[in-house]
Short mmCIF file of C-alpha atoms in Angstrom, two decimals:
data_model
loop_
_atom_site.label_atom_id
_atom_site.label_comp_id
_atom_site.label_asym_id
_atom_site.label_seq_id
_atom_site.Cartn_x
_atom_site.Cartn_y
_atom_site.Cartn_z
CA MET A 1 131.99 44.38 62.91
CA SER A 2 131.15 47.90 61.63
CA LEU A 3 127.67 48.91 60.68
CA ASP A 4 127.22 50.13 57.14
CA GLU A 5 124.53 52.52 55.91
CA GLY A 6 122.11 49.83 55.00
CA SER A 7 122.15 47.96 58.30
CA PRO A 8 118.78 47.48 60.03
CA THR A 9 120.10 48.81 63.33
CA GLN A 10 121.25 52.07 61.81
CA GLU A 11 117.94 52.53 59.99
CA LYS A 12 116.01 51.94 63.25
CA ARG A 13 118.03 54.61 65.07
CA SER A 14 117.50 57.09 62.28
CA SER A 15 113.77 56.39 62.38
CA ASN A 16 113.61 57.00 66.15
CA ARG A 17 115.45 60.31 65.83
CA SER A 18 113.15 61.54 63.11
CA ALA A 19 110.06 60.60 65.15
CA THR A 20 111.07 62.80 68.10
CA PRO A 21 108.80 65.90 68.11
CA PRO A 22 110.50 69.31 68.12
CA PRO A 23 110.37 71.28 71.41
CA PRO A 24 107.39 73.65 71.73
CA PRO A 25 108.07 77.31 70.96
CA PRO A 26 108.39 79.64 73.96
CA PRO A 27 105.21 81.51 74.90
CA PRO A 28 104.92 85.04 73.55
CA PRO A 29 105.53 87.90 76.00
CA LEU A 30 102.59 88.96 78.14
CA ASP A 31 100.61 91.87 76.78
CA SER A 32 97.93 92.99 79.20
CA SER A 33 96.38 95.24 76.57
CA ASN A 34 95.47 92.23 74.44
CA SER A 35 94.71 89.45 76.89
CA ALA A 36 91.96 87.29 78.23
CA VAL A 37 91.61 85.17 81.29
CA ILE A 38 91.91 81.43 80.75
CA VAL A 39 92.30 78.50 83.05
CA ALA A 40 95.79 77.23 83.77
CA GLU A 41 96.34 73.61 84.61
CA ARG A 42 95.70 72.67 88.22
CA ARG A 43 98.73 72.67 90.38
CA GLY A 44 99.46 72.27 94.07
CA ALA A 45 100.03 75.13 96.45
CA ALA A 46 103.75 74.37 96.68
CA ASP A 47 104.20 74.95 92.93
CA ALA A 48 102.51 78.34 93.18
CA GLU A 49 104.82 79.77 95.77
CA GLU A 50 107.84 81.72 94.67
CA ARG A 51 111.33 80.41 95.25
CA PRO A 52 112.64 81.93 98.50
CA SER A 53 114.92 84.94 98.09
CA ARG A 54 118.17 85.44 99.91
CA ARG A 55 117.89 88.17 102.50
CA ARG A 56 120.71 90.55 101.69
CA GLY A 57 121.67 94.02 102.82
CA SER A 58 122.06 95.69 106.17
CA TRP A 59 119.97 94.91 109.21
CA ALA A 60 118.08 98.19 108.71
CA ARG A 61 117.29 97.30 105.09
CA ARG A 62 116.11 93.81 106.01
CA THR A 63 113.94 95.24 108.78
CA TYR A 64 112.46 97.86 106.48
CA ASP A 65 111.63 95.21 103.87
CA SER A 66 110.05 92.87 106.43
CA PRO A 67 106.28 92.29 106.73
CA THR A 68 106.42 93.27 110.41
CA PHE A 69 107.71 96.77 109.69
CA GLN A 70 105.40 97.24 106.71
CA VAL A 71 102.38 96.19 108.76
CA PHE A 72 103.58 98.58 111.48
CA LEU A 73 103.65 101.44 108.95
CA VAL A 74 100.12 100.63 107.83
CA ALA A 75 99.09 100.55 111.48
CA LEU A 76 100.72 103.96 111.95
CA VAL A 77 98.69 105.36 109.05
CA CYS A 78 95.52 103.98 110.62
CA PHE A 79 96.70 105.19 114.04
CA LEU A 80 96.57 108.76 112.73
CA THR A 81 93.49 108.51 110.52
CA PRO A 82 90.70 106.04 111.44
CA GLY A 83 92.24 105.70 114.92
CA LEU A 84 91.64 109.38 115.65
CA TYR A 85 88.28 109.17 113.90
CA ASN A 86 87.34 106.41 116.36
CA ALA A 87 88.35 108.66 119.24
CA LEU A 88 86.04 111.34 117.87
CA SER A 89 83.18 108.89 117.33
CA GLY A 90 83.74 107.07 120.60
CA ILE A 91 82.61 109.99 122.74
CA GLY A 92 79.25 109.89 120.96
CA GLY A 93 77.80 112.22 118.34
CA GLY A 94 81.23 113.34 117.12
CA GLY A 95 81.55 115.44 120.28
CA GLN A 96 78.34 117.42 119.70
CA VAL A 97 75.40 117.90 122.05
CA ASP A 98 72.99 117.28 119.17
CA ASN A 99 74.16 114.00 117.69
CA SER A 100 71.62 114.06 114.85
CA ILE A 101 74.10 115.81 112.52
CA SER A 102 76.78 113.26 113.32
CA GLU A 103 74.36 110.39 112.75
CA LYS A 104 73.26 111.75 109.36
CA ALA A 105 76.92 112.05 108.40
CA SER A 106 77.49 108.51 109.63
CA ILE A 107 74.62 107.18 107.52
CA ALA A 108 76.07 108.93 104.45
CA LEU A 109 79.52 107.63 105.36
CA TYR A 110 78.54 104.01 105.77
CA SER A 111 76.25 104.04 102.74
CA THR A 112 79.04 105.11 100.39
CA PHE A 113 81.49 102.95 102.35
CA ALA A 114 79.35 99.86 101.72
CA THR A 115 78.81 100.62 98.04
CA VAL A 116 82.40 101.41 97.09
CA SER A 117 83.93 98.69 99.29
CA PHE A 118 82.39 95.97 97.15
CA PHE A 119 84.54 97.16 94.24
CA ALA A 120 87.49 98.38 96.32
CA GLY A 121 89.45 95.19 95.65
CA SER A 122 89.34 95.84 91.92
CA ILE A 123 90.35 99.47 92.44
CA HIS A 124 93.23 98.32 94.64
CA ASN A 125 94.45 95.84 92.03
CA LYS A 126 94.40 98.52 89.32
CA LEU A 127 95.92 101.44 91.25
CA GLY A 128 98.32 99.54 93.48
CA THR A 129 98.50 99.19 97.24
CA ARG A 130 100.34 102.38 98.18
CA LEU A 131 98.35 104.78 95.99
CA THR A 132 95.06 103.25 97.10
CA LEU A 133 96.04 103.58 100.76
CA TRP A 134 97.06 107.22 100.29
CA LEU A 135 93.83 108.19 98.54
CA GLY A 136 91.87 106.43 101.24
CA SER A 137 93.60 108.29 104.05
CA LEU A 138 92.75 111.78 102.75
CA GLY A 139 89.07 111.72 103.71
CA TYR A 140 89.67 111.66 107.46
CA ALA A 141 91.21 115.14 107.67
CA LEU A 142 88.30 116.47 105.61
CA TYR A 143 85.84 114.90 108.07
CA ALA A 144 87.54 116.55 111.07
CA ALA A 145 87.55 119.87 109.18
CA SER A 146 83.80 119.58 108.64
CA PHE A 147 83.13 119.44 112.39
CA LEU A 148 85.43 122.42 112.93
CA SER A 149 83.45 124.27 110.27
CA TYR A 150 80.18 123.25 111.95
CA ASN A 151 81.37 124.70 115.26
CA LEU A 152 82.24 127.97 113.52
CA ASN A 153 79.32 128.49 111.13
CA GLY A 154 76.79 125.70 111.73
CA ASN A 155 77.10 124.31 108.18
CA SER A 156 75.55 120.87 108.64
CA GLY A 157 75.55 120.14 104.90
CA PHE A 158 79.34 120.15 104.85
CA VAL A 159 79.41 117.57 107.65
CA VAL A 160 77.09 115.21 105.77
CA ALA A 161 78.99 115.68 102.49
CA ALA A 162 82.30 115.06 104.26
CA GLY A 163 80.83 111.89 105.71
CA ALA A 164 79.88 110.65 102.24
CA ILE A 165 83.35 111.44 100.87
CA LEU A 166 84.97 109.74 103.84
CA GLY A 167 82.96 106.61 103.07
CA VAL A 168 84.55 106.42 99.62
CA CYS A 169 88.03 107.07 101.01
CA ALA A 170 87.65 104.66 103.92
CA SER A 171 86.69 101.83 101.58
CA LEU A 172 90.00 102.26 99.75
CA LEU A 173 92.06 102.56 102.92
CA TRP A 174 90.61 99.50 104.62
CA CYS A 175 90.84 97.40 101.47
CA SER A 176 94.56 98.14 101.16
CA GLN A 177 95.08 97.66 104.89
CA GLY A 178 93.35 94.28 104.88
CA ALA A 179 95.27 93.07 101.84
CA ILE A 180 98.62 94.02 103.40
CA MET A 181 97.86 92.62 106.84
CA MET A 182 96.58 89.28 105.56
CA THR A 183 99.05 88.79 102.67
CA TYR A 184 102.47 89.99 103.84
CA PRO A 185 103.08 87.64 106.82
CA THR A 186 103.56 83.90 106.56
CA GLU A 187 100.70 81.63 107.60
CA GLN A 188 102.38 81.05 110.97
CA GLU A 189 102.58 84.81 111.68
CA LYS A 190 99.16 86.08 110.63
CA GLY A 191 97.70 86.10 114.13
CA ARG A 192 100.57 88.17 115.51
CA MET A 193 100.50 90.59 112.58
CA ILE A 194 96.76 91.14 113.03
CA ALA A 195 97.33 91.74 116.75
CA LEU A 196 100.22 94.15 116.01
CA PHE A 197 98.11 96.16 113.62
CA TRP A 198 95.11 96.26 115.94
CA ALA A 199 97.21 97.36 118.92
CA VAL A 200 98.97 100.22 117.10
CA PHE A 201 95.81 101.26 115.27
CA ASN A 202 93.82 101.49 118.50
CA LEU A 203 96.65 103.37 120.18
CA GLY A 204 95.58 106.25 117.94
CA ALA A 205 92.11 106.19 119.46
CA VAL A 206 93.62 105.92 122.96
CA ILE A 207 95.83 108.98 122.46
CA GLY A 208 93.05 110.86 120.71
CA SER A 209 90.69 110.17 123.59
CA ALA A 210 93.42 111.23 126.04
CA ILE A 211 93.73 114.54 124.16
CA GLU A 212 89.98 115.00 124.44
CA LEU A 213 90.11 114.15 128.14
CA VAL A 214 92.85 116.71 128.84
CA LEU A 215 91.09 119.45 126.88
CA ALA A 216 87.74 118.65 128.51
CA ARG A 217 89.11 118.09 132.01
CA ASP A 218 87.71 121.34 133.40
CA ASN A 219 84.90 121.57 130.87
CA ARG A 220 81.44 120.69 132.10
CA ALA A 221 79.93 121.28 128.65
CA ASN A 222 79.06 118.44 126.33
CA THR A 223 80.72 119.65 123.12
CA VAL A 224 84.27 119.27 121.80
CA SER A 225 86.27 122.50 121.41
CA ASN A 226 87.60 123.97 118.18
CA GLY A 227 91.16 123.26 119.34
CA THR A 228 90.43 119.55 119.56
CA TYR A 229 89.06 119.40 116.02
CA ALA A 230 92.03 121.43 114.71
CA ALA A 231 94.53 119.11 116.41
CA PHE A 232 92.81 116.08 114.92
CA LEU A 233 92.83 117.65 111.45
CA VAL A 234 96.62 118.20 111.51
CA LEU A 235 97.38 114.72 112.85
CA MET A 236 95.13 113.07 110.27
CA PHE A 237 96.91 114.90 107.46
CA LEU A 238 100.27 113.69 108.79
CA GLY A 239 98.89 110.14 108.69
CA SER A 240 98.29 110.51 104.96
CA CYS A 241 101.96 111.41 104.47
CA VAL A 242 103.13 108.20 106.17
CA THR A 243 101.67 106.09 103.34
CA TRP A 244 104.57 107.05 101.05
CA LEU A 245 107.03 105.30 103.36
CA LEU A 246 105.57 101.92 102.38
CA LYS A 247 107.47 99.55 100.10
CA LYS A 248 105.95 98.11 96.96
CA PRO A 249 104.42 94.68 97.70
CA ALA A 250 106.88 92.90 95.37
CA ASP A 251 109.82 94.29 97.40
CA VAL A 252 108.61 92.88 100.73
CA VAL A 253 110.59 89.83 101.90
CA ARG A 254 108.89 87.45 104.32
CA SER A 255 110.64 85.79 107.25
CA ASP A 256 111.01 82.55 105.25
CA GLY A 257 112.66 84.40 102.35
CA SER A 258 109.67 84.32 100.00
CA ARG A 259 108.19 87.41 98.39
CA VAL A 260 104.66 88.68 98.02
CA VAL A 261 103.12 87.68 94.69
CA VAL A 262 101.58 90.72 93.02
CA PRO A 263 98.47 89.93 90.93
CA ALA A 264 98.72 90.38 87.19
CA GLN A 265 97.14 93.49 85.73
CA ALA A 266 93.80 92.86 84.08
CA SER A 267 91.12 95.01 82.52
CA TRP A 268 88.36 96.56 84.61
CA LYS A 269 85.96 94.11 83.02
CA HIS A 270 87.96 91.12 84.25
CA GLU A 271 88.49 92.72 87.66
CA ILE A 272 84.75 93.06 88.21
CA ARG A 273 84.11 89.54 86.94
CA GLY A 274 86.74 88.28 89.33
CA LEU A 275 84.75 89.63 92.29
CA PHE A 276 81.70 87.57 91.45
CA LEU A 277 83.88 84.60 90.54
CA ILE A 278 85.25 84.52 94.09
CA LEU A 279 81.75 84.19 95.54
CA ARG A 280 80.81 81.50 93.01
CA THR A 281 83.90 79.38 93.52
CA ASP A 282 84.65 79.92 97.23
CA TYR A 283 81.06 79.86 98.45
CA TRP A 284 82.06 79.21 102.08
CA ILE A 285 82.73 82.95 102.28
CA LEU A 286 78.97 83.54 102.16
CA LEU A 287 78.58 81.97 105.60
CA LEU A 288 80.81 84.69 107.05
CA PHE A 289 78.54 87.47 105.79
CA PRO A 290 76.39 87.69 108.99
CA MET A 291 79.56 88.01 111.06
CA LEU A 292 80.85 90.72 108.73
CA TRP A 293 77.49 92.53 108.89
CA ALA A 294 77.59 92.57 112.70
CA SER A 295 81.19 93.78 112.99
CA ASN A 296 80.28 97.50 113.25
CA PHE A 297 76.58 97.14 114.02
CA PHE A 298 77.20 97.20 117.76
CA TYR A 299 78.99 100.58 117.67
CA THR A 300 75.73 102.51 117.52
CA TRP A 301 74.45 101.16 120.82
CA GLN A 302 77.84 101.33 122.53
CA PHE A 303 78.74 104.86 121.40
CA ASN A 304 75.38 106.61 121.17
CA ALA A 305 72.93 104.66 123.33
CA PHE A 306 75.38 103.99 126.18
CA ASN A 307 78.44 106.21 126.29
CA GLY A 308 76.85 109.13 124.47
CA VAL A 309 73.81 109.56 126.73
CA LEU A 310 74.81 108.35 130.19
CA PHE A 311 78.03 110.31 130.89
CA THR A 312 79.49 113.82 130.92
CA LEU A 313 81.84 114.80 128.10
CA ARG A 314 85.05 114.29 130.06
CA THR A 315 83.79 110.93 131.31
CA ARG A 316 82.89 109.94 127.76
CA ALA A 317 86.45 110.80 126.73
CA LEU A 318 87.82 108.66 129.58
CA ASN A 319 85.50 105.80 128.64
CA SER A 320 86.56 106.06 125.02
CA MET A 321 90.24 105.92 125.99
CA LEU A 322 89.67 102.82 128.15
CA TYR A 323 87.54 101.20 125.41
CA TRP A 324 90.29 101.46 122.80
CA LEU A 325 93.00 100.57 125.32
CA ALA A 326 91.09 97.37 126.13
CA GLN A 327 91.09 96.56 122.42
CA MET A 328 94.88 96.58 122.38
CA PHE A 329 95.02 93.96 125.12
CA GLY A 330 92.18 91.94 123.59
CA ALA A 331 93.92 91.82 120.21
CA PHE A 332 97.24 90.86 121.79
CA GLY A 333 95.66 88.01 123.77
CA LEU A 334 93.82 86.63 120.77
CA GLY A 335 96.97 86.90 118.65
CA LEU A 336 98.80 84.63 121.09
CA ILE A 337 96.02 82.05 120.78
CA LEU A 338 95.79 82.19 116.98
CA ASP A 339 99.54 81.73 116.45
CA SER A 340 100.12 79.11 119.14
CA LYS A 341 102.29 76.26 117.85
CA ARG A 342 100.76 73.74 120.24
CA PHE A 343 97.53 73.39 118.25
CA THR A 344 96.45 73.01 114.64
CA ARG A 345 95.17 76.07 112.82
CA ARG A 346 91.59 74.79 112.91
CA THR A 347 91.82 74.20 116.67
CA ARG A 348 93.20 77.70 117.18
CA ALA A 349 90.35 79.14 115.15
CA TRP A 350 87.87 77.22 117.32
CA MET A 351 89.55 78.56 120.46
CA GLY A 352 89.21 82.12 119.19
CA TRP A 353 85.60 81.47 118.24
CA ALA A 354 84.80 80.07 121.70
CA LEU A 355 86.41 83.05 123.43
CA CYS A 356 84.40 85.44 121.28
CA PHE A 357 81.16 83.52 121.90
CA VAL A 358 81.58 83.66 125.70
CA LEU A 359 82.46 87.36 125.67
CA VAL A 360 79.49 88.23 123.46
CA TRP A 361 77.02 86.58 125.83
CA ALA A 362 78.64 88.07 128.94
CA VAL A 363 78.88 91.64 127.65
CA TRP A 364 75.46 91.83 126.05
CA ALA A 365 73.78 90.22 129.04
CA GLY A 366 75.35 92.90 131.24
CA SER A 367 74.30 95.58 128.75
CA TYR A 368 70.74 94.26 128.81
CA VAL A 369 70.63 94.56 132.60
CA LYS A 370 71.72 98.21 132.40
CA GLN A 371 69.42 98.99 129.47
CA ARG A 372 66.39 97.98 131.52
CA ALA A 373 67.10 100.93 133.85
CA TYR A 374 66.66 103.69 131.25
CA THR A 375 64.95 104.56 127.96
CA ARG A 376 65.56 107.05 125.18
CA GLU A 377 63.03 109.40 126.72
CA SER A 378 64.35 109.21 130.29
CA VAL A 379 67.89 110.31 129.33
CA ALA A 380 66.92 112.92 126.74
CA GLU A 381 68.90 116.18 126.83
CA GLY A 382 67.15 118.80 128.96
CA GLY A 383 65.29 116.25 131.02
CA ALA A 384 65.66 115.29 134.65
CA TYR A 385 68.46 112.79 134.06
CA VAL A 386 71.86 113.79 135.48
CA ARG A 387 74.82 112.43 133.53
CA VAL A 388 77.31 110.26 135.39
CA ASP A 389 80.79 111.69 136.01
CA TYR A 390 83.90 109.65 136.77
CA THR A 391 84.12 111.34 140.18
CA GLN A 392 81.01 109.37 141.20
CA SER A 393 82.90 106.14 141.79
CA SER A 394 80.04 103.96 143.03
CA ALA A 395 77.82 104.76 140.04
CA TYR A 396 80.63 104.91 137.50
CA ALA A 397 82.76 101.83 138.26
CA PRO A 398 80.40 99.03 137.09
CA LEU A 399 79.50 100.94 133.92
CA CYS A 400 83.17 101.54 133.20
CA ILE A 401 83.99 97.83 133.57
CA LEU A 402 81.16 96.92 131.21
CA TYR A 403 82.44 99.38 128.63
CA ILE A 404 86.00 98.07 128.92
CA PHE A 405 84.85 94.53 128.16
CA SER A 406 82.81 95.88 125.26
CA GLY A 407 86.13 97.04 123.80
CA VAL A 408 87.63 93.59 124.33
CA VAL A 409 84.71 92.01 122.45
CA ASP A 410 85.18 94.42 119.56
CA ALA A 411 88.89 93.58 119.23
CA VAL A 412 88.38 89.83 119.46
CA TRP A 413 85.55 89.97 116.91
CA GLN A 414 87.45 92.02 114.33
CA CYS A 415 90.71 90.08 114.69
CA LEU A 416 88.89 86.74 114.41
CA VAL A 417 87.22 87.88 111.18
CA TYR A 418 90.56 88.90 109.70
CA TYR A 419 92.11 85.61 110.76
CA LEU A 420 89.36 83.55 109.12
CA LEU A 421 89.61 85.55 105.89
CA GLY A 422 93.40 85.31 105.94
CA ALA A 423 93.18 81.52 106.33
CA VAL A 424 91.15 81.27 103.13
CA SER A 425 93.88 82.57 100.82
CA ASN A 426 97.41 83.95 100.57
CA ASP A 427 96.83 85.78 97.28
CA LEU A 428 97.11 89.58 97.42
CA GLY A 429 94.43 90.15 94.78
CA LYS A 430 91.91 87.77 96.32
CA LEU A 431 92.49 89.03 99.86
CA ALA A 432 92.04 92.63 98.66
CA ALA A 433 88.66 91.61 97.27
CA LEU A 434 87.75 89.79 100.50
CA ALA A 435 88.76 92.84 102.54
CA GLY A 436 86.48 94.88 100.31
CA PHE A 437 83.60 92.46 100.88
CA TYR A 438 84.27 92.65 104.62
CA LYS A 439 84.11 96.43 104.71
CA ALA A 440 81.10 96.56 102.38
CA LEU A 441 79.01 94.36 104.64
CA GLN A 442 80.42 95.92 107.80
CA SER A 443 79.47 99.38 106.57
CA ALA A 444 76.02 98.28 105.44
CA GLY A 445 75.41 96.89 108.92
CA ALA A 446 76.64 100.09 110.56
CA ALA A 447 74.43 102.23 108.31
CA THR A 448 71.44 100.08 109.25
CA ALA A 449 72.16 100.50 112.96
CA PHE A 450 72.55 104.26 112.61
CA GLY A 451 69.27 104.33 110.70
CA ILE A 452 67.53 102.58 113.59
CA ASP A 453 68.94 105.20 115.96
CA VAL A 454 68.02 108.14 113.74
CA ALA A 455 64.47 106.78 113.55
CA HIS A 456 64.41 107.03 117.37
CA ARG A 457 63.56 103.41 117.88
CA PRO A 458 63.77 102.26 121.52
CA TYR A 459 67.27 101.62 122.78
CA MET A 460 66.16 98.15 123.84
CA THR A 461 65.25 97.36 120.22
CA LEU A 462 68.72 98.40 119.11
CA LEU A 463 70.36 96.31 121.83
CA ALA A 464 68.27 93.21 121.14
CA SER A 465 68.93 93.32 117.39
CA THR A 466 72.66 93.80 118.03
CA TRP A 467 72.85 90.89 120.47
CA ALA A 468 70.91 88.56 118.17
CA LEU A 469 73.02 89.50 115.15
CA CYS A 470 76.28 88.84 117.01
CA VAL A 471 75.15 85.38 118.10
CA ALA A 472 73.89 84.55 114.60
CA GLY A 473 77.15 85.71 113.04
CA LEU A 474 79.18 83.35 115.22
CA LEU A 475 76.87 80.41 114.57
CA PHE A 476 77.05 80.88 110.80
CA ALA A 477 80.85 81.12 110.99
CA ALA A 478 81.19 77.76 112.76
CA PRO A 479 80.88 75.59 109.59
CA VAL A 480 83.57 77.68 107.91
CA ILE A 481 86.01 76.89 110.71
CA GLN A 482 85.20 73.19 110.67
CA LEU A 483 85.01 72.59 106.92
CA ARG A 484 87.13 75.31 105.27
CA ILE A 485 90.05 76.06 107.60
CA THR A 486 93.07 73.77 107.07
CA ASP A 487 96.60 73.73 108.46
CA ARG A 488 97.93 75.00 105.16
CA THR A 489 96.14 77.18 102.64
CA VAL A 490 95.67 75.23 99.40
CA GLU A 491 94.12 77.42 96.74
CA GLU A 492 95.79 76.72 93.40
CA GLN A 493 93.38 73.99 92.35
CA GLY A 494 91.99 76.01 89.46
CA VAL A 495 94.16 79.00 88.85
CA LEU A 496 93.25 81.82 86.50
CA VAL A 497 96.14 83.46 84.68
CA VAL A 498 96.40 86.20 82.08
CA VAL A 499 97.78 85.04 78.73
CA PRO A 500 98.03 86.73 75.33
CA VAL A 501 95.23 86.44 72.83
CA PRO A 502 96.09 86.39 69.11
CA ALA A 503 95.54 89.76 67.48
CA ASP A 504 93.06 88.34 64.96
CA VAL A 505 90.61 87.21 67.67
CA ASP A 506 87.66 89.55 67.66
CA ALA A 507 85.76 90.84 70.68
CA ASP A 508 83.06 88.20 70.38
CA GLY A 509 85.63 85.43 70.35
CA ALA A 510 87.36 86.81 73.42
CA GLU A 511 84.04 87.09 75.17
CA SER A 512 83.26 83.46 74.42
CA ALA A 513 86.65 82.37 75.74
CA THR A 514 86.10 84.26 78.98
CA THR A 515 82.66 82.76 79.47
CA ALA A 516 83.98 79.27 78.89
CA THR A 517 86.75 79.96 81.38
CA GLU A 518 84.31 80.90 84.12
CA GLU A 519 82.21 77.81 83.56
CA LYS A 520 85.27 75.58 83.63
CA VAL A 521 86.46 77.06 86.91
CA VAL A 522 83.07 76.68 88.55
CA LEU A 523 83.01 73.01 87.63
CA GLY A 524 86.56 72.49 88.87
CA LEU A 525 87.69 71.47 92.32
CA SER A 526 87.15 73.97 95.12
CA PRO A 527 88.69 76.29 96.12
CA PRO A 528 90.16 77.86 92.95
CA ARG A 529 91.95 81.18 92.97
CA PRO A 530 91.08 83.88 90.46
CA VAL A 531 93.86 86.36 89.85
CA LEU A 532 92.30 89.75 90.25
#
């Protein structure tokens, strides 16, 4: 039987069709010039990852686009810039007899380094990774030029000013470096990528120290020659040029086919707010601050109170080369532990922590034994103390071994910090901010240590404060490993995204929306991820 127009069944179907709501209109295109930050709905980490891309092109193209090669390029930049700077610093006093000028420059350097690093993540997110890295690399050649100038005309003001400028540049370089190294690899490859970077980076200090050793081989003086500074200046400038070989982050293809997610552009106001939002929402990061503070604090005692005062120039150059060479092996060994497939990520982090804890106690206990044998006054220049040369094997060998293991501790410490920060997030913007926090606190600690040395406090005071700070940093980091590190990074539990704001919303209305957003995120589940 056919159904006519007036049948109840037909009327019911018509009613159901009319009750169906129309589909929602598509969202308007993103306009970063008229936008505010609002909270997106919570979603799992799997939803936040991009769909894997097919890896096309030649083998050379795939290799060039890979995180491994990109991290290698960043390591090459650092090989030629901060790596050579470390070689210069590692011999104590920047290669000068009077290390007071170098220490004043170092205080200026680390003061500006600490200040700018706190905001370096925001600068990175606005300028982009490659430009930020290039700008950051330029200060190292200027710093080498200032020491060459000091040798020629004694202009100490230029050295201090160059140190302050280098602090600004270094904050940008290390922020970009940290973001690349922690973001580009997959979670299963982060330990190896950190080890790769640290090995290549420290190779710069090894080669730089070898250059110093060759040039100072027949030199019984305690100052670095003009030729050494000139060679460093040229090499550092070449390092700046390497930055333009880097790919854009969005073009990097990981080993699993996924791509790096580039953070959305936001205003400076939202970038700065995002920094504080990270600390409010991911408060476990605060427990890592003592470890970050200590990460360069120990350099002052190692470089100036040990290597800088106990040995001849050529022996200091040899010690510096062995110190940075030991870092390469230390980083490689820790990388194998941190990426081992036999254990969970938390267990691997605990293994790295335990190794670092044992090395800290062993090295600083040995340093304490040696420190008891001399004081600042007993080894002062012009006094009765005779500096140790590597030809004096019986006196030199135990001190050399102690210094080598000091380099191992440094590598294990720095790589462990990067691994813990990298386990917190996979987001480029957030990791850039965390790298900035790391370098800000690291530089503040280094400036404090240099200040203690410039004030001519006893070497034993400097050693004791360094030892205590290292132990405290590891103890404060322990809860982060136990309670924050998981086998897979889950961070999209309260995601901030940039969406358009209607043109008729005034500034006060936008401000109210932003404030409400921040409060909503803070009350949400931890750990949320602000897009910086």
